[in-house]
XYZ file of C-alpha atoms in Angstrom:
608
model
C 22.030 -26.631 -130.549
C 22.201 -24.418 -133.642
C 23.141 -25.971 -137.010
C 24.417 -23.490 -139.595
C 25.349 -23.848 -143.257
C 27.813 -21.277 -144.608
C 27.443 -21.106 -148.404
C 30.092 -19.502 -150.613
C 28.884 -18.963 -154.198
C 31.960 -18.577 -156.379
C 32.448 -18.089 -160.105
C 33.540 -21.705 -160.553
C 32.423 -23.614 -157.449
C 29.886 -23.368 -154.647
C 31.206 -24.467 -151.251
C 29.397 -25.300 -148.031
C 30.601 -25.517 -144.444
C 28.145 -27.277 -142.144
C 28.639 -26.799 -138.391
C 26.783 -27.021 -135.104
C 27.174 -24.415 -132.389
C 26.388 -25.386 -128.805
C 24.951 -22.914 -126.257
C 28.445 -22.158 -124.974
C 29.569 -20.998 -128.427
C 31.630 -24.091 -129.201
C 31.782 -24.758 -132.966
C 31.686 -28.384 -134.151
C 32.335 -28.807 -137.872
C 30.099 -31.497 -139.343
C 30.842 -31.602 -143.077
C 31.987 -29.705 -146.159
C 31.040 -29.937 -149.813
C 32.089 -28.448 -153.158
C 30.031 -28.483 -156.366
C 30.277 -26.653 -159.685
C 28.474 -23.291 -159.628
C 25.391 -23.234 -161.823
C 24.942 -20.070 -163.896
C 26.796 -16.764 -163.577
C 27.743 -15.931 -160.004
C 25.287 -13.651 -158.195
C 22.198 -14.618 -160.231
C 19.156 -16.819 -159.633
C 20.760 -19.475 -161.848
C 23.031 -20.244 -158.854
C 20.127 -21.782 -156.954
C 20.369 -25.424 -158.215
C 24.079 -25.542 -157.372
C 23.487 -24.117 -153.887
C 20.773 -26.686 -153.140
C 22.992 -29.501 -154.448
C 25.956 -28.387 -152.299
C 23.810 -28.107 -149.143
C 22.236 -31.521 -149.713
C 25.656 -33.098 -150.255
C 26.926 -31.658 -146.963
C 23.783 -32.776 -145.148
C 24.209 -36.341 -146.455
C 27.837 -36.417 -145.296
C 26.767 -35.244 -141.832
C 23.849 -37.682 -141.709
C 21.222 -35.024 -140.970
C 18.158 -33.607 -142.749
C 17.356 -30.128 -144.060
C 14.812 -29.752 -141.259
C 17.715 -29.957 -138.769
C 19.227 -26.756 -140.211
C 18.737 -23.592 -138.160
C 20.173 -21.061 -140.601
C 21.798 -20.712 -144.035
C 24.296 -17.861 -144.426
C 25.226 -16.702 -147.963
C 28.149 -14.568 -149.105
C 27.596 -11.345 -151.032
C 28.423 -12.553 -154.523
C 29.789 -9.960 -156.957
C 29.854 -11.395 -160.469
C 32.854 -11.409 -162.770
C 31.503 -12.471 -166.146
C 34.141 -14.871 -167.381
C 32.419 -16.175 -170.476
C 31.198 -12.743 -171.528
C 33.620 -10.124 -170.286
C 36.878 -11.955 -170.843
C 36.984 -11.483 -174.569
C 40.074 -10.530 -176.503
C 40.137 -6.976 -177.786
C 42.123 -6.250 -180.903
C 41.831 -4.471 -184.214
C 39.923 -6.718 -186.580
C 40.527 -6.428 -190.309
C 37.628 -7.814 -192.312
C 38.890 -8.232 -195.858
C 38.675 -10.379 -198.942
C 42.437 -10.628 -199.285
C 44.249 -10.432 -202.626
C 46.153 -13.511 -201.491
C 45.456 -16.895 -199.960
C 47.957 -19.049 -198.121
C 48.291 -22.552 -196.717
C 50.705 -24.666 -194.673
C 50.073 -28.431 -194.502
C 52.052 -30.876 -192.393
C 53.359 -33.019 -195.284
C 54.406 -30.997 -198.352
C 56.483 -32.531 -201.133
C 59.508 -31.340 -203.072
C 61.656 -28.259 -202.370
C 61.897 -24.754 -203.794
C 59.766 -21.909 -205.140
C 57.611 -22.255 -208.232
C 55.423 -19.663 -209.961
C 52.847 -19.972 -212.707
C 49.166 -19.768 -213.647
C 46.730 -21.978 -211.690
C 45.465 -24.733 -213.981
C 43.186 -27.700 -213.284
C 45.293 -30.817 -213.856
C 42.750 -32.248 -216.315
C 43.315 -29.146 -218.483
C 47.086 -29.699 -218.863
C 46.736 -31.325 -222.318
C 45.239 -28.049 -223.618
C 48.238 -25.970 -222.535
C 50.907 -24.832 -224.943
C 54.635 -25.521 -224.863
C 56.530 -23.053 -222.693
C 53.556 -22.020 -220.517
C 54.313 -21.886 -216.783
C 51.578 -23.463 -214.669
C 50.711 -24.417 -211.104
C 48.593 -27.595 -211.169
C 45.404 -27.767 -209.109
C 44.693 -31.401 -208.201
C 41.194 -32.170 -206.817
C 40.457 -35.210 -204.633
C 39.089 -37.348 -207.466
C 42.532 -37.422 -209.157
C 44.748 -39.886 -207.278
C 48.514 -39.494 -206.908
C 49.446 -41.955 -209.673
C 47.194 -40.273 -212.246
C 48.386 -36.813 -211.127
C 52.058 -37.762 -211.478
C 51.425 -39.319 -214.905
C 49.626 -36.215 -216.185
C 52.389 -33.889 -214.916
C 55.147 -36.070 -216.426
C 53.302 -36.167 -219.754
C 52.836 -32.349 -219.776
C 56.500 -31.787 -218.891
C 57.574 -34.048 -221.735
C 55.582 -31.833 -224.141
C 57.470 -28.735 -222.937
C 54.861 -27.335 -220.514
C 56.619 -25.743 -217.535
C 54.843 -27.279 -214.492
C 56.379 -25.228 -211.672
C 54.371 -26.539 -208.703
C 51.113 -28.116 -207.597
C 48.309 -27.733 -205.073
C 46.513 -30.955 -204.054
C 43.357 -31.616 -202.073
C 44.385 -35.050 -200.814
C 47.321 -35.819 -198.519
C 49.364 -36.919 -201.551
C 52.248 -34.438 -201.924
C 55.116 -36.844 -201.158
C 53.552 -39.668 -203.199
C 53.190 -37.387 -206.226
C 56.724 -35.953 -205.991
C 58.261 -39.434 -205.681
C 56.770 -40.341 -209.102
C 57.830 -37.182 -210.981
C 60.780 -37.092 -213.392
C 61.496 -33.488 -212.376
C 60.942 -32.432 -208.756
C 58.562 -29.523 -208.056
C 57.145 -28.064 -204.816
C 53.740 -29.591 -203.985
C 51.442 -28.397 -201.193
C 48.608 -30.741 -200.236
C 45.662 -30.929 -197.781
C 43.953 -27.900 -199.366
C 40.517 -28.846 -198.102
C 38.578 -26.165 -199.985
C 40.324 -26.621 -203.314
C 37.192 -25.515 -205.146
C 37.900 -22.020 -203.833
C 41.275 -21.870 -205.555
C 40.739 -19.476 -208.499
C 41.874 -20.866 -211.851
C 43.803 -18.874 -214.407
C 45.448 -16.716 -211.717
C 49.148 -16.089 -210.975
C 50.309 -18.293 -208.100
C 53.440 -19.175 -206.154
C 54.191 -22.418 -204.311
C 57.120 -22.648 -201.878
C 58.396 -25.644 -199.908
C 61.438 -25.376 -197.624
C 63.830 -28.152 -196.642
C 62.885 -30.177 -193.532
C 63.567 -28.112 -190.431
C 63.590 -24.870 -192.406
C 60.890 -22.229 -193.025
C 59.716 -20.565 -196.219
C 61.472 -17.306 -196.988
C 59.934 -15.611 -200.030
C 56.236 -16.074 -199.222
C 56.699 -15.220 -195.525
C 58.032 -11.812 -196.551
C 55.583 -9.173 -197.857
C 58.308 -7.782 -200.101
C 59.009 -11.285 -201.389
C 55.337 -11.637 -202.324
C 55.463 -8.166 -203.905
C 58.466 -9.246 -206.001
C 56.798 -12.441 -207.220
C 53.526 -10.734 -208.175
C 54.862 -7.268 -209.046
C 52.645 -5.547 -206.467
C 52.254 -1.838 -205.877
C 53.046 -0.369 -202.406
C 49.309 -0.253 -201.584
C 48.830 -3.876 -202.636
C 51.871 -4.879 -200.579
C 50.150 -3.532 -197.453
C 47.252 -5.886 -198.114
C 49.443 -9.008 -198.080
C 51.076 -8.355 -194.704
C 48.567 -10.638 -192.847
C 49.307 -13.414 -195.341
C 53.075 -13.073 -194.922
C 52.723 -13.057 -191.131
C 50.469 -16.120 -191.248
C 53.143 -18.028 -193.197
C 56.117 -17.101 -190.988
C 57.763 -20.199 -189.551
C 55.898 -22.559 -191.925
C 57.662 -25.146 -194.018
C 55.393 -24.670 -197.028
C 53.066 -22.077 -198.507
C 50.858 -21.197 -201.450
C 49.938 -17.669 -202.432
C 47.503 -16.947 -205.251
C 46.579 -13.567 -206.599
C 42.822 -13.163 -206.909
C 41.082 -10.887 -209.437
C 41.036 -7.153 -208.961
C 37.840 -5.860 -207.393
C 37.745 -8.601 -204.723
C 39.477 -6.417 -202.174
C 37.164 -4.946 -199.552
C 38.453 -3.679 -196.261
C 36.636 -2.499 -193.187
C 38.354 -1.868 -189.890
C 36.710 -2.273 -186.517
C 39.174 -0.475 -184.211
C 40.025 -1.890 -180.810
C 38.882 1.468 -179.368
C 39.413 3.282 -176.086
C 38.395 2.708 -172.482
C 36.777 5.549 -170.558
C 37.700 4.880 -166.922
C 35.558 6.803 -164.428
C 36.896 7.360 -160.935
C 34.962 8.891 -158.045
C 36.257 12.372 -158.876
C 37.280 12.416 -162.530
C 37.720 10.191 -165.584
C 40.409 9.428 -168.144
C 40.486 7.827 -171.595
C 43.033 5.142 -172.520
C 43.490 3.766 -176.028
C 43.585 -0.049 -176.105
C 46.616 0.182 -178.389
C 48.617 1.719 -175.522
C 48.638 -1.739 -173.922
C 47.715 -3.243 -170.592
C 50.386 -1.382 -168.614
C 48.870 2.012 -169.501
C 45.347 0.741 -168.780
C 46.235 -0.675 -165.366
C 48.248 2.438 -164.423
C 45.116 4.510 -165.065
C 42.958 2.071 -163.090
C 45.371 2.357 -160.151
C 45.430 6.164 -160.356
C 41.621 6.492 -160.399
C 40.778 3.733 -157.885
C 38.213 3.160 -156.562
C 36.378 3.030 -159.880
C 32.829 4.251 -160.368
C 32.398 2.732 -163.834
C 34.175 1.818 -167.066
C 32.887 2.405 -170.589
C 34.117 1.491 -174.044
C 34.229 3.829 -177.016
C 31.034 3.320 -179.086
C 31.462 1.474 -182.374
C 34.640 -0.320 -181.298
C 35.516 -3.839 -180.150
C 35.954 -2.831 -176.525
C 32.796 -0.710 -176.571
C 30.740 -3.608 -177.872
C 32.234 -5.973 -175.321
C 31.446 -3.843 -172.274
C 27.933 -3.100 -173.528
C 27.413 -6.824 -173.932
C 28.478 -7.276 -170.308
C 25.887 -4.750 -169.164
C 23.200 -6.280 -171.338
C 23.806 -9.827 -170.096
C 23.893 -8.816 -166.432
C 20.789 -6.677 -166.845
C 18.804 -9.578 -168.281
C 20.067 -12.014 -165.617
C 19.428 -9.792 -162.613
C 16.351 -7.908 -163.787
C 18.061 -4.583 -163.081
C 18.027 -1.665 -165.484
C 20.993 -1.627 -167.870
C 21.964 1.859 -166.700
C 22.434 0.481 -163.159
C 25.124 -1.981 -164.294
C 28.412 -0.463 -163.076
C 31.830 -2.000 -163.708
C 33.761 -1.663 -160.461
C 37.056 -3.182 -161.593
C 38.866 -4.383 -164.703
C 42.036 -6.364 -165.297
C 43.811 -5.872 -168.618
C 46.668 -8.094 -169.805
C 48.681 -8.154 -173.036
C 48.243 -11.264 -175.115
C 48.822 -12.672 -178.598
C 45.917 -14.255 -180.461
C 45.532 -16.019 -183.809
C 43.351 -14.033 -186.219
C 41.831 -15.871 -189.167
C 43.127 -14.645 -192.525
C 40.214 -13.967 -194.836
C 40.546 -15.556 -198.258
C 42.378 -18.592 -196.891
C 41.698 -22.070 -198.249
C 42.540 -24.069 -195.119
C 41.872 -21.898 -192.075
C 45.111 -19.870 -192.041
C 45.824 -17.625 -189.057
C 48.105 -14.682 -188.359
C 49.214 -13.853 -184.809
C 48.036 -10.433 -183.607
C 48.743 -8.430 -180.460
C 45.659 -7.995 -178.302
C 44.401 -7.035 -174.847
C 42.541 -9.509 -172.638
C 39.977 -7.908 -170.317
C 38.145 -9.157 -167.242
C 35.300 -6.967 -165.980
C 33.673 -7.094 -162.551
C 30.082 -5.899 -162.506
C 28.645 -4.284 -159.400
C 25.005 -5.180 -158.909
C 22.603 -4.449 -156.075
C 21.634 -7.030 -153.482
C 18.376 -7.885 -155.249
C 19.534 -11.112 -156.997
C 21.118 -12.427 -153.777
C 17.979 -11.548 -151.860
C 15.984 -13.493 -154.449
C 18.286 -16.513 -153.994
C 17.885 -16.267 -150.205
C 14.072 -16.052 -150.466
C 13.907 -19.017 -152.854
C 16.158 -21.135 -150.604
C 13.911 -20.357 -147.658
C 10.899 -21.547 -149.657
C 12.569 -24.678 -151.068
C 14.307 -25.946 -147.917
C 12.142 -24.347 -145.263
C 15.254 -22.865 -143.629
C 15.814 -19.181 -142.862
C 18.459 -17.829 -145.260
C 20.360 -14.543 -144.898
C 23.059 -12.666 -146.836
C 25.763 -12.646 -144.239
C 29.017 -11.134 -145.380
C 31.468 -9.800 -147.945
C 33.690 -12.539 -149.382
C 37.080 -11.092 -148.438
C 36.046 -10.486 -144.811
C 34.621 -14.003 -144.518
C 37.722 -15.514 -146.130
C 39.854 -13.795 -143.460
C 37.908 -15.400 -140.640
C 38.153 -18.775 -142.352
C 41.884 -18.363 -143.023
C 42.552 -17.678 -139.332
C 41.585 -21.316 -138.637
C 44.800 -22.337 -140.455
C 47.231 -23.719 -137.849
C 50.111 -21.323 -137.181
C 48.279 -18.121 -138.140
C 47.404 -15.114 -135.990
C 46.623 -11.417 -136.346
C 47.861 -9.373 -138.141
C 47.253 -11.472 -141.245
C 46.716 -10.833 -144.966
C 44.947 -13.274 -147.244
C 44.634 -13.633 -150.993
C 41.468 -15.464 -152.005
C 42.192 -16.781 -155.495
C 39.047 -17.962 -157.219
C 37.726 -18.539 -160.704
C 36.529 -15.041 -161.539
C 37.982 -12.727 -158.916
C 41.030 -12.266 -156.721
C 40.204 -10.903 -153.265
C 42.618 -9.490 -150.760
C 42.022 -8.753 -147.080
C 44.094 -7.684 -144.077
C 43.146 -7.947 -140.439
C 45.227 -5.828 -138.055
C 46.183 -6.643 -134.468
C 43.244 -4.660 -133.174
C 40.776 -6.388 -135.526
C 40.400 -3.738 -138.221
C 39.760 -5.205 -141.669
C 40.848 -3.753 -145.023
C 39.541 -5.615 -148.089
C 39.504 -5.369 -151.875
C 37.717 -7.301 -154.618
C 39.464 -7.480 -158.020
C 38.454 -8.791 -161.439
C 40.460 -11.601 -162.989
C 41.458 -15.066 -161.762
C 41.354 -18.671 -162.952
C 38.736 -18.174 -165.668
C 40.819 -15.439 -167.252
C 43.890 -17.700 -167.288
C 41.820 -20.316 -169.109
C 40.643 -17.679 -171.599
C 44.217 -16.541 -172.307
C 45.430 -20.115 -172.858
C 42.476 -20.806 -175.143
C 43.067 -17.618 -177.142
C 46.845 -17.732 -177.437
C 46.941 -21.396 -178.502
C 43.927 -20.995 -180.820
C 42.205 -24.012 -179.240
C 38.552 -22.914 -179.456
C 37.926 -25.374 -176.600
C 37.654 -23.917 -173.095
C 37.491 -27.367 -171.486
C 40.819 -28.328 -173.043
C 42.317 -24.958 -172.043
C 41.128 -25.562 -168.462
C 42.933 -28.924 -168.409
C 46.122 -27.383 -169.793
C 45.907 -24.840 -166.960
C 45.458 -27.484 -164.257
C 47.898 -30.221 -165.214
C 51.523 -30.685 -166.261
C 52.586 -31.729 -169.771
C 54.672 -34.404 -171.417
C 55.825 -35.503 -174.885
C 55.368 -39.140 -175.913
C 58.707 -39.857 -177.615
C 58.128 -43.577 -178.124
C 55.414 -46.087 -177.274
C 57.380 -46.973 -174.139
C 58.611 -43.662 -172.779
C 57.367 -40.174 -172.003
C 59.466 -37.036 -171.483
C 57.935 -34.780 -168.819
C 58.012 -30.992 -169.093
C 60.772 -30.800 -166.482
C 63.022 -32.926 -168.697
C 62.746 -36.186 -166.736
C 61.756 -39.400 -168.523
C 59.192 -42.021 -167.532
C 59.361 -45.555 -168.943
C 56.433 -47.952 -169.276
C 56.359 -51.761 -169.265
C 53.293 -51.836 -171.513
C 53.128 -49.848 -174.738
C 51.190 -46.598 -174.754
C 48.194 -46.157 -177.118
C 49.522 -45.489 -180.656
C 47.407 -42.325 -180.997
C 49.631 -40.716 -178.334
C 52.879 -41.268 -180.243
C 54.848 -38.028 -180.900
C 52.061 -35.979 -179.314
C 52.165 -33.432 -176.501
C 49.866 -34.742 -173.751
C 48.230 -33.441 -170.593
C 49.071 -35.734 -167.675
C 46.077 -35.999 -165.359
C 46.511 -37.553 -161.934
C 49.901 -38.945 -162.885
C 48.569 -41.576 -165.288
C 45.717 -40.429 -167.552
C 47.092 -38.827 -170.744
C 45.081 -36.488 -172.968
C 46.617 -35.573 -176.366
C 46.546 -31.898 -177.344
C 45.324 -31.580 -180.958
C 46.989 -28.194 -181.622
C 50.301 -28.248 -183.490
C 52.328 -26.529 -180.769
C 55.516 -27.699 -179.094
C 55.562 -28.667 -175.438
C 57.729 -25.631 -174.677
C 55.271 -23.263 -176.391
C 52.243 -24.645 -174.505
C 54.098 -24.600 -171.179
C 55.257 -21.002 -171.701
C 51.753 -19.836 -172.636
C 50.322 -21.540 -169.528
C 52.888 -20.084 -167.135
C 52.801 -16.580 -168.622
C 48.998 -16.507 -168.446
C 49.133 -17.394 -164.739
C 51.763 -14.749 -164.033
C 49.902 -12.050 -165.948
C 46.710 -12.665 -163.980
C 47.595 -13.975 -160.522
C 50.921 -12.309 -159.789
C 49.583 -8.992 -161.117
C 46.407 -9.219 -159.031
C 48.270 -10.427 -155.933
C 50.467 -7.325 -155.961
C 47.480 -5.058 -156.761
C 45.441 -6.498 -153.905
C 48.209 -6.333 -151.296
C 49.061 -2.732 -152.193
C 45.424 -1.719 -151.802
C 44.813 -3.422 -148.455
C 48.055 -2.213 -146.859
C 47.228 1.079 -145.081
C 50.573 2.578 -146.115
C 50.429 1.122 -149.625
C 53.856 -0.422 -148.988
C 53.774 -4.226 -149.271
C 56.982 -4.491 -147.221
C 54.956 -3.681 -144.101
C 53.202 -7.062 -144.403
C 54.655 -10.148 -142.730
C 52.344 -13.083 -143.436
C 50.125 -13.846 -146.438
C 47.888 -16.904 -146.644
C 46.604 -18.135 -150.021
C 43.071 -19.535 -150.080
C 40.495 -20.365 -152.759
C 40.318 -22.938 -155.530
C 43.193 -21.467 -157.559
C 45.468 -21.726 -154.516
C 45.397 -25.484 -155.182
C 47.112 -24.980 -158.541
C 50.498 -26.689 -158.908
C 52.231 -23.475 -160.048
C 50.347 -20.378 -158.854
C 51.306 -20.489 -155.116
C 54.983 -20.796 -156.052
C 54.761 -17.908 -158.514
C 53.153 -15.626 -155.927
C 55.604 -16.730 -153.218
C 58.512 -15.935 -155.536
C 57.056 -12.508 -156.322
C 56.595 -11.728 -152.601
C 59.963 -13.122 -151.500
C 61.735 -9.898 -152.482
C 59.515 -8.063 -149.973
C 60.451 -10.445 -147.142
C 56.892 -11.801 -146.839
C 56.090 -15.321 -145.628
C 53.557 -16.735 -148.118
C 51.928 -20.158 -148.367
C 48.731 -22.108 -148.883
C 46.161 -22.007 -146.136
C 44.814 -25.123 -144.426
C 41.324 -24.149 -143.363
C 40.312 -25.743 -140.060
C 43.497 -27.831 -140.356
C 41.686 -30.237 -142.707
C 40.401 -28.491 -145.842
C 43.556 -27.138 -147.451
C 43.044 -23.706 -149.056
C 39.368 -24.417 -149.850
C 36.280 -23.540 -147.819
C 37.659 -20.325 -146.275
C 34.634 -18.132 -147.091
C 32.105 -20.820 -146.147
C 33.898 -21.398 -142.833
C 34.075 -17.651 -142.200
C 30.319 -17.372 -142.758
C 29.759 -19.879 -139.940
C 32.257 -18.220 -137.579
C 30.901 -14.726 -138.231
C 27.565 -15.852 -136.769
C 29.218 -15.979 -133.334
C 30.215 -12.322 -133.239
C 27.442 -10.968 -135.430
C 29.895 -9.626 -138.051
C 29.246 -9.516 -141.804
């Protein structure tokens, strides 16, 4: 009896199918396992994860490594999620002439302008002077209110205030004349004194008007047209905010250097074309489609995209030991996105939303790293290890074990880094394609668009549904339904948007975004990546290029388990009259384990 382990090294997980094959060719499946992939797919760093996955399967089957006859690996083509999937935009590095801020609890209402003055210096001011008070943390709200009231009584025009503590409402409640007060300015020591400033607070539910408008800022500070251009990022950062502070800093502080987003040079097998990033993802992907299959992709030197792609080559070169010049990018996926860009000169981490392009790059390497993994596995486990097949072809064989499937059949293998498509015809011919961009890119887009700076949190937002805790005893789910609880929920969840894991566990999202905004970002990110790649893959594997000629599509891979992605793809394919659904590998595994199962089955006919 021959015992075989099929090992699928993916971008996110490593899966094993363990099976015995009797002399008559009968396959008996013994066990499966799934562990997190260690390192970047297709490198020697994968080895610990592979060993762990094999050992887990062996334990489930109750056998030892010495009982294994053969280990069969997939050909792993890396998609560098944590390196290649960066956001490309035009970065403006500047010491702005303005700074802005928007706390959660401002006080007062209206617009006030004056010269920034430390509150302790108010007694030295003259009658009739217009000032904006700067209140550091050591001055509490009672002392601040007393000093402002005293100055006002002497005829000093206190038009507004900026406070370091969370004291705005407490200060305003103690003033004889109400003024706009913006608090929570964490870096108040950076607020320049003796400079013209404007403070604006809108009514609850409203947004600032003057300071969210570059021409409004220009009016307040009497700016020239050139200076007005410089405050556009500030105005954009303050749009939709209830409160804002803008302070004019001294002349000479303005320094601007632009790092352009740049252009992509896309090289096909016969000719190449250049596409400017500013033309957007649609123009980029149209060029990719026209020149497919790609020989390589470069970025314009000295630009954001040029630096990103060179970083990809550098990282892969160091991981695989291959020369940098041998690193060829065989596919890219570009999607339009919106990202928060930090406004330089801010006193509390202000951001402006900027249009950008998200890129996923697939790097074609030689078989050397996989051969090194195979050789090391042979040494460690004492079991012959071979590189057995291309992922898409193996996934097809695995998918055909789904009950109710038969040739001809198309599959979409939706993973963490790549989306593979394959079609097997009635006579057994296989057409396959391997595309950049999958679950990891969705996570990157969610992380970027929501400004989370936490990929683990973005991953959870991708995987689970949302809710809003409206009281300590009830939760409104994202579909509008309400859940009630007999016991009170933890107080830290009150009025927060939460991720609902496994129906019960609730994780609060720290970002100040509405449930609707987070849900829309999540769904749009999935559509941009998975629906786009599903249609790309099916067009490429269909001999005629017409998707309508397909009848059945089976979804496999880890991302096919997602609670939204299969439905989105099914909806997109419904207009073509295609039957689409999740696979159930071997009738037991769901959409997982297709490649690993295919690696075992391909041993029987010598394919792959």
